[in-house]
PDB file of C-alpha atoms in Angstrom:
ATOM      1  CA  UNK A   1     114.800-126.683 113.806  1.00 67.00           C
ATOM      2  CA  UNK A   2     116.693-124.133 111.623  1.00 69.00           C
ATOM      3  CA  UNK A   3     116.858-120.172 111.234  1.00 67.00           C
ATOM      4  CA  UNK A   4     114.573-118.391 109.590  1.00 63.00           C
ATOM      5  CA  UNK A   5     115.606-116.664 106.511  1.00 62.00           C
ATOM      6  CA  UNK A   6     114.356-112.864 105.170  1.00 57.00           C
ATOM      7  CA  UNK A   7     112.045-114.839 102.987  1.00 61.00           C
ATOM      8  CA  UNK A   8     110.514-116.597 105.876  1.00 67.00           C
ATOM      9  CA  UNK A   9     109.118-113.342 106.852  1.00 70.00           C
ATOM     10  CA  UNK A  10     105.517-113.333 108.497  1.00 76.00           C
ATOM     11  CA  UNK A  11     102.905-116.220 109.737  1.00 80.00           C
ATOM     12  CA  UNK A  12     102.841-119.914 109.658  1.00 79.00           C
ATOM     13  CA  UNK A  13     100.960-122.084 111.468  1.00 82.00           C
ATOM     14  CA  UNK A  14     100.867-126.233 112.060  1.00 79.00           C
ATOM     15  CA  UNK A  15     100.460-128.599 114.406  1.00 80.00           C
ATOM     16  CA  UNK A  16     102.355-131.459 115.830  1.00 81.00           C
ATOM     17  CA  UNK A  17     101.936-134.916 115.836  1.00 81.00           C
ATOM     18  CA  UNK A  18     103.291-137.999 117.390  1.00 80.00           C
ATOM     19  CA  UNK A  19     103.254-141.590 117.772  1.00 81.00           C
ATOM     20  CA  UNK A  20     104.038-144.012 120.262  1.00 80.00           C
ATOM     21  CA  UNK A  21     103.275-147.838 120.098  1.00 81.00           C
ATOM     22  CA  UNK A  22     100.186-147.261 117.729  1.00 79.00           C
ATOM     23  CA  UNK A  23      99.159-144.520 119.551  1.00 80.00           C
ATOM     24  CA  UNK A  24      99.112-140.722 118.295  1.00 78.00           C
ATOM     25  CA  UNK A  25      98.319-137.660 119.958  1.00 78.00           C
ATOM     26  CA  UNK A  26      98.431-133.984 118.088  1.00 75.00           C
ATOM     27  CA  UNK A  27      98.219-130.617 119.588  1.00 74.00           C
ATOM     28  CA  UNK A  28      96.126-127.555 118.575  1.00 81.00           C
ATOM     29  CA  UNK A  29      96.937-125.855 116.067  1.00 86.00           C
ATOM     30  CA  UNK A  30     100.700-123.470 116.708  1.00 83.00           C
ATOM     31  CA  UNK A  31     101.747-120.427 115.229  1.00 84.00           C
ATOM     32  CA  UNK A  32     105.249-119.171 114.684  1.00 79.00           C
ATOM     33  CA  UNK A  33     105.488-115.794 113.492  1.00 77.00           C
ATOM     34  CA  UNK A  34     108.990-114.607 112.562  1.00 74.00           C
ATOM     35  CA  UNK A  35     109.884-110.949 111.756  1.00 69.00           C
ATOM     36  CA  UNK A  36     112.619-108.736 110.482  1.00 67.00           C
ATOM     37  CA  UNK A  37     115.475-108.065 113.303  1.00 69.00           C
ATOM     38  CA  UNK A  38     116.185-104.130 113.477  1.00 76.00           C
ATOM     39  CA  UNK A  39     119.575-103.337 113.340  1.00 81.00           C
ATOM     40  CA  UNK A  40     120.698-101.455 116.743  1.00 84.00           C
ATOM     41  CA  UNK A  41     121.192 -98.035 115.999  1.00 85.00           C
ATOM     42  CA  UNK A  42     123.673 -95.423 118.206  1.00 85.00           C
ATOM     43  CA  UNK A  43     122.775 -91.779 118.310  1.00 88.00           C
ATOM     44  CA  UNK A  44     125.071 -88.732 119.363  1.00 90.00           C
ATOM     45  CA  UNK A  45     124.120 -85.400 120.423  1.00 90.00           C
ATOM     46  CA  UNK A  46     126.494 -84.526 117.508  1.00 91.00           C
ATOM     47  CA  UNK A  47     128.770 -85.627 114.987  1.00 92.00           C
ATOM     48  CA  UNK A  48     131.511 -83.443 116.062  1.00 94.00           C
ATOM     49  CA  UNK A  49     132.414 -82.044 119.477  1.00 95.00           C
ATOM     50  CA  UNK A  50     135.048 -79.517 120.967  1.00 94.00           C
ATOM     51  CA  UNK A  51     136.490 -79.493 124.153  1.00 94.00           C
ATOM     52  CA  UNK A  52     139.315 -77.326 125.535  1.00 94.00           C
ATOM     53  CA  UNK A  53     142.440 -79.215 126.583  1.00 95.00           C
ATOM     54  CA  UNK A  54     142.513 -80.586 130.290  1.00 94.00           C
ATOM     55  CA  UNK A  55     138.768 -79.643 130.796  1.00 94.00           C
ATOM     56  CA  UNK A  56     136.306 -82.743 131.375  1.00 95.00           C
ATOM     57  CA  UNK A  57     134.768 -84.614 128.596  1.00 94.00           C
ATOM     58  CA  UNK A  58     131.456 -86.469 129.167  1.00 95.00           C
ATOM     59  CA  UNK A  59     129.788 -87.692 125.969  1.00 95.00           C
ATOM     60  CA  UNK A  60     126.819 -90.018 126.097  1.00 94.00           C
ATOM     61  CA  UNK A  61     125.350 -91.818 123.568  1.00 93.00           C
ATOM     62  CA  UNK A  62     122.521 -93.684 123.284  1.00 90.00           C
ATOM     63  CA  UNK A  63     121.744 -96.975 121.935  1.00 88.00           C
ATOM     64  CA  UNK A  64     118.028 -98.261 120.513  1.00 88.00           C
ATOM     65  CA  UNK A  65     116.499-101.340 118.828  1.00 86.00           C
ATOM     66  CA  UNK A  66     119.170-103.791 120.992  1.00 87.00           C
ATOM     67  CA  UNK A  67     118.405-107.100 122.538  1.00 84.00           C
ATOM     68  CA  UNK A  68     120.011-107.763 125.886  1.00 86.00           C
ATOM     69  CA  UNK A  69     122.940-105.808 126.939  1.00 88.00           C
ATOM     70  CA  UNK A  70     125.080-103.881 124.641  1.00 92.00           C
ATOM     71  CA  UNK A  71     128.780-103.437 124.301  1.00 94.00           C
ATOM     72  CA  UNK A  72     130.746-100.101 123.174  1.00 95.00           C
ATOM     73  CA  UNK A  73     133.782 -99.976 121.477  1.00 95.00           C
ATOM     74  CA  UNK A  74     136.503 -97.606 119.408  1.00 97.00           C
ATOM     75  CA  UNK A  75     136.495-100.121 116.146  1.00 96.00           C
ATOM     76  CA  UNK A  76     138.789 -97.001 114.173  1.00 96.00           C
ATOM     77  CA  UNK A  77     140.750 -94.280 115.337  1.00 96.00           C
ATOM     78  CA  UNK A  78     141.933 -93.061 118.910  1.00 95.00           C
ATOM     79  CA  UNK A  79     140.708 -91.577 121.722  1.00 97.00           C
ATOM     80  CA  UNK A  80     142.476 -88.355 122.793  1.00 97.00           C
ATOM     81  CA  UNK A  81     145.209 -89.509 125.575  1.00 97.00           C
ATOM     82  CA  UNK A  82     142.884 -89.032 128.673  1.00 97.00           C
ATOM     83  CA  UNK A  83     139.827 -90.239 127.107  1.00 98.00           C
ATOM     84  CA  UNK A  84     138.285 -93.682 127.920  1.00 97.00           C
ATOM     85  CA  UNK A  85     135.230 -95.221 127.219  1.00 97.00           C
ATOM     86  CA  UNK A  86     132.568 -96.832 129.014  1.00 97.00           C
ATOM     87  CA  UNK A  87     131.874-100.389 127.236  1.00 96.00           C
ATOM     88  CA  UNK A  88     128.644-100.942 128.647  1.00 93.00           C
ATOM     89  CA  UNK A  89     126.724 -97.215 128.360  1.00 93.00           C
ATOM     90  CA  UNK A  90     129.675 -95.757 125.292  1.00 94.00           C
ATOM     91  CA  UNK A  91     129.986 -93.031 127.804  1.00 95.00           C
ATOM     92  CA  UNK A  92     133.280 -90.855 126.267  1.00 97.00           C
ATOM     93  CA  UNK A  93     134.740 -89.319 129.499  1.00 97.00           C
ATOM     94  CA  UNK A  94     138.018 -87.436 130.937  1.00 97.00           C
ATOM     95  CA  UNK A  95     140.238 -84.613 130.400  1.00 96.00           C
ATOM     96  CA  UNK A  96     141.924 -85.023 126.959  1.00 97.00           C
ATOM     97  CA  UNK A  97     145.498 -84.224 127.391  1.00 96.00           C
ATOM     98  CA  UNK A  98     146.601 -83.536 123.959  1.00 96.00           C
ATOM     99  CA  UNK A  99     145.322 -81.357 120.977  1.00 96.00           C
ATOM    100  CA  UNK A 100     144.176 -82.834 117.956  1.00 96.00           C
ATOM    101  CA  UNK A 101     141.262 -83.450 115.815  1.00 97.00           C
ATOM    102  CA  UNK A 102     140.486 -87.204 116.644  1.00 98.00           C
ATOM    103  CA  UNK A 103     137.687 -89.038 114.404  1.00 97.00           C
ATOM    104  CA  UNK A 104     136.454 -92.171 116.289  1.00 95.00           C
ATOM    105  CA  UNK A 105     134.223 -94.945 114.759  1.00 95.00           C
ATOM    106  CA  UNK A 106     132.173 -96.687 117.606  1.00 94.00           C
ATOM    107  CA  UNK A 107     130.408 -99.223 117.353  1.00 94.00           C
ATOM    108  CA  UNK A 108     127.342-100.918 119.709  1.00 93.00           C
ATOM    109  CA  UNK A 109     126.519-104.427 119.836  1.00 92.00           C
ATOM    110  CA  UNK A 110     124.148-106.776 121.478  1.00 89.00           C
ATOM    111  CA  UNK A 111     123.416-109.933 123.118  1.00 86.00           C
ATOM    112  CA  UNK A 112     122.369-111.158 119.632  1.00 82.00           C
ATOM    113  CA  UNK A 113     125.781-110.050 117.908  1.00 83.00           C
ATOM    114  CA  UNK A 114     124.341-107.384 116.026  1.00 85.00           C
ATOM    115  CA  UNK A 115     126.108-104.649 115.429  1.00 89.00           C
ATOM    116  CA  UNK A 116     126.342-100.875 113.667  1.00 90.00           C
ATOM    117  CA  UNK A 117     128.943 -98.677 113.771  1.00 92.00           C
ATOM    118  CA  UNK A 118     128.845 -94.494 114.463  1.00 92.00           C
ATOM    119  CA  UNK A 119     131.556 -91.646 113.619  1.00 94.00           C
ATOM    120  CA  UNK A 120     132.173 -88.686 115.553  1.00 96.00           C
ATOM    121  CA  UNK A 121     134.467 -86.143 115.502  1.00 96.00           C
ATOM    122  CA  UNK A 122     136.556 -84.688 118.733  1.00 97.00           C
ATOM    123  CA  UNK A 123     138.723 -81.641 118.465  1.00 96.00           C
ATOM    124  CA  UNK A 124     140.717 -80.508 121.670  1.00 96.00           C
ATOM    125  CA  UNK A 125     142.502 -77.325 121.414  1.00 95.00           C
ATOM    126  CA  UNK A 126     143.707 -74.940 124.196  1.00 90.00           C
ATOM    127  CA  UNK A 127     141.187 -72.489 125.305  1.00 73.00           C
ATOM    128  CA  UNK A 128     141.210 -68.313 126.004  1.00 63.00           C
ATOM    129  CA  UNK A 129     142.471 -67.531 129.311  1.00 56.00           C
ATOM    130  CA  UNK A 130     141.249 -63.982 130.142  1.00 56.00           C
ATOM    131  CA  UNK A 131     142.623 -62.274 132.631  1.00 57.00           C
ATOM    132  CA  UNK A 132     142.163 -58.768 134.158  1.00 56.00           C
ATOM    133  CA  UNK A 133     145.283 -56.631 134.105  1.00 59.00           C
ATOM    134  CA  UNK A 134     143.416 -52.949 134.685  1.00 59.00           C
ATOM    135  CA  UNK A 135     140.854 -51.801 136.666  1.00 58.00           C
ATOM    136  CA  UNK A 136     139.291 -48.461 136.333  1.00 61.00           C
ATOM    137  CA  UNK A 137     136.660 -46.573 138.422  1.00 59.00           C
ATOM    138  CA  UNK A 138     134.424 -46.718 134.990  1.00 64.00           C
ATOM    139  CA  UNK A 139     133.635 -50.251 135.448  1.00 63.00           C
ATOM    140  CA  UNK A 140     130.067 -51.598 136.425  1.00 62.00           C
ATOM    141  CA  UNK A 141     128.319 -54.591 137.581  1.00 62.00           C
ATOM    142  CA  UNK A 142     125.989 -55.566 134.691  1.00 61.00           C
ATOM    143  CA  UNK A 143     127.945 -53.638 132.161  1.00 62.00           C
ATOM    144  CA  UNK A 144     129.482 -55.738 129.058  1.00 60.00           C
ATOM    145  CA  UNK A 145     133.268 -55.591 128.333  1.00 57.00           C
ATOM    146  CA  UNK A 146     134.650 -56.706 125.094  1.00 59.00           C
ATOM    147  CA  UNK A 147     138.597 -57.591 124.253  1.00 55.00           C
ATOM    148  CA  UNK A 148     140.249 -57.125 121.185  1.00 48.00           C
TER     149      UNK A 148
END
């Protein structure tokens, strides 16, 4: 019994042996090979996203190197009021209500209580509204209008 250690790394083979009222009995030979664990990682599409006010959110990370499920969750900052998060997939979703620049550490664990830890950035400010307040008999389909 015990936990293997860093320097336990690799290999080792041996074989049992037991004994029961003068009697033994040993199996084959076993090997128990222990390697490094890899630290779950969490990936964005980017550090730092911008979404207009009231307009839906959907951010998905991803997650690799976990054992067993995984769990999401905001360990620093806030969301933007509107924002929620999805523990099991650290889906970001909604319609932020309120402008801001919001930084957000996540972090993903697994089944084996590892853990890492990933910062984003969102920024929600109000968007353009254009709206068309003359029409003139020079306008054409296909034809590219600029505003100043």
């Amino acid at each position: 019994s015990g936990t293997p250690t860093v320097l336990a790394v690799g290999a080792s083979s041996f074989s049992i042996q037991a004994t029961y009222n003068y009697q033994s009995a040993s199996t084959p030979e076993l090997t128990l090979t222990v390697s490094d664990r890899v630290i779950p990682t969490a990936s964005f599409d980017a550090n730092a996203y911008t979404v207009r006010r009231n307009a839906q959110l959907d951010i998905r990370p991803t997650s690799q190197n976990t054992i067993g499920g995984v769990m999401w969750s905001v360990i620093s900052g806030a969301l933007p009021a509107g924002v929620a998060i999805n523990e099991t997939t650290g889906a970001l979703y909604g319609a932020p209500t309120v402008n801001g620049n919001y930084q957000l550490a996540l972090r993903v664990s697994d089944s084996s209580k590892t853990a890492n830890t990933q910062t984003i950035t969102i920024t929600v400010q109000d968007g353009l509204d254009a709206a068309v307040t003359e029409v003139s008999s020079n306008n054409r389909i296909g034809k590219v209008y600029l505003a100043n």
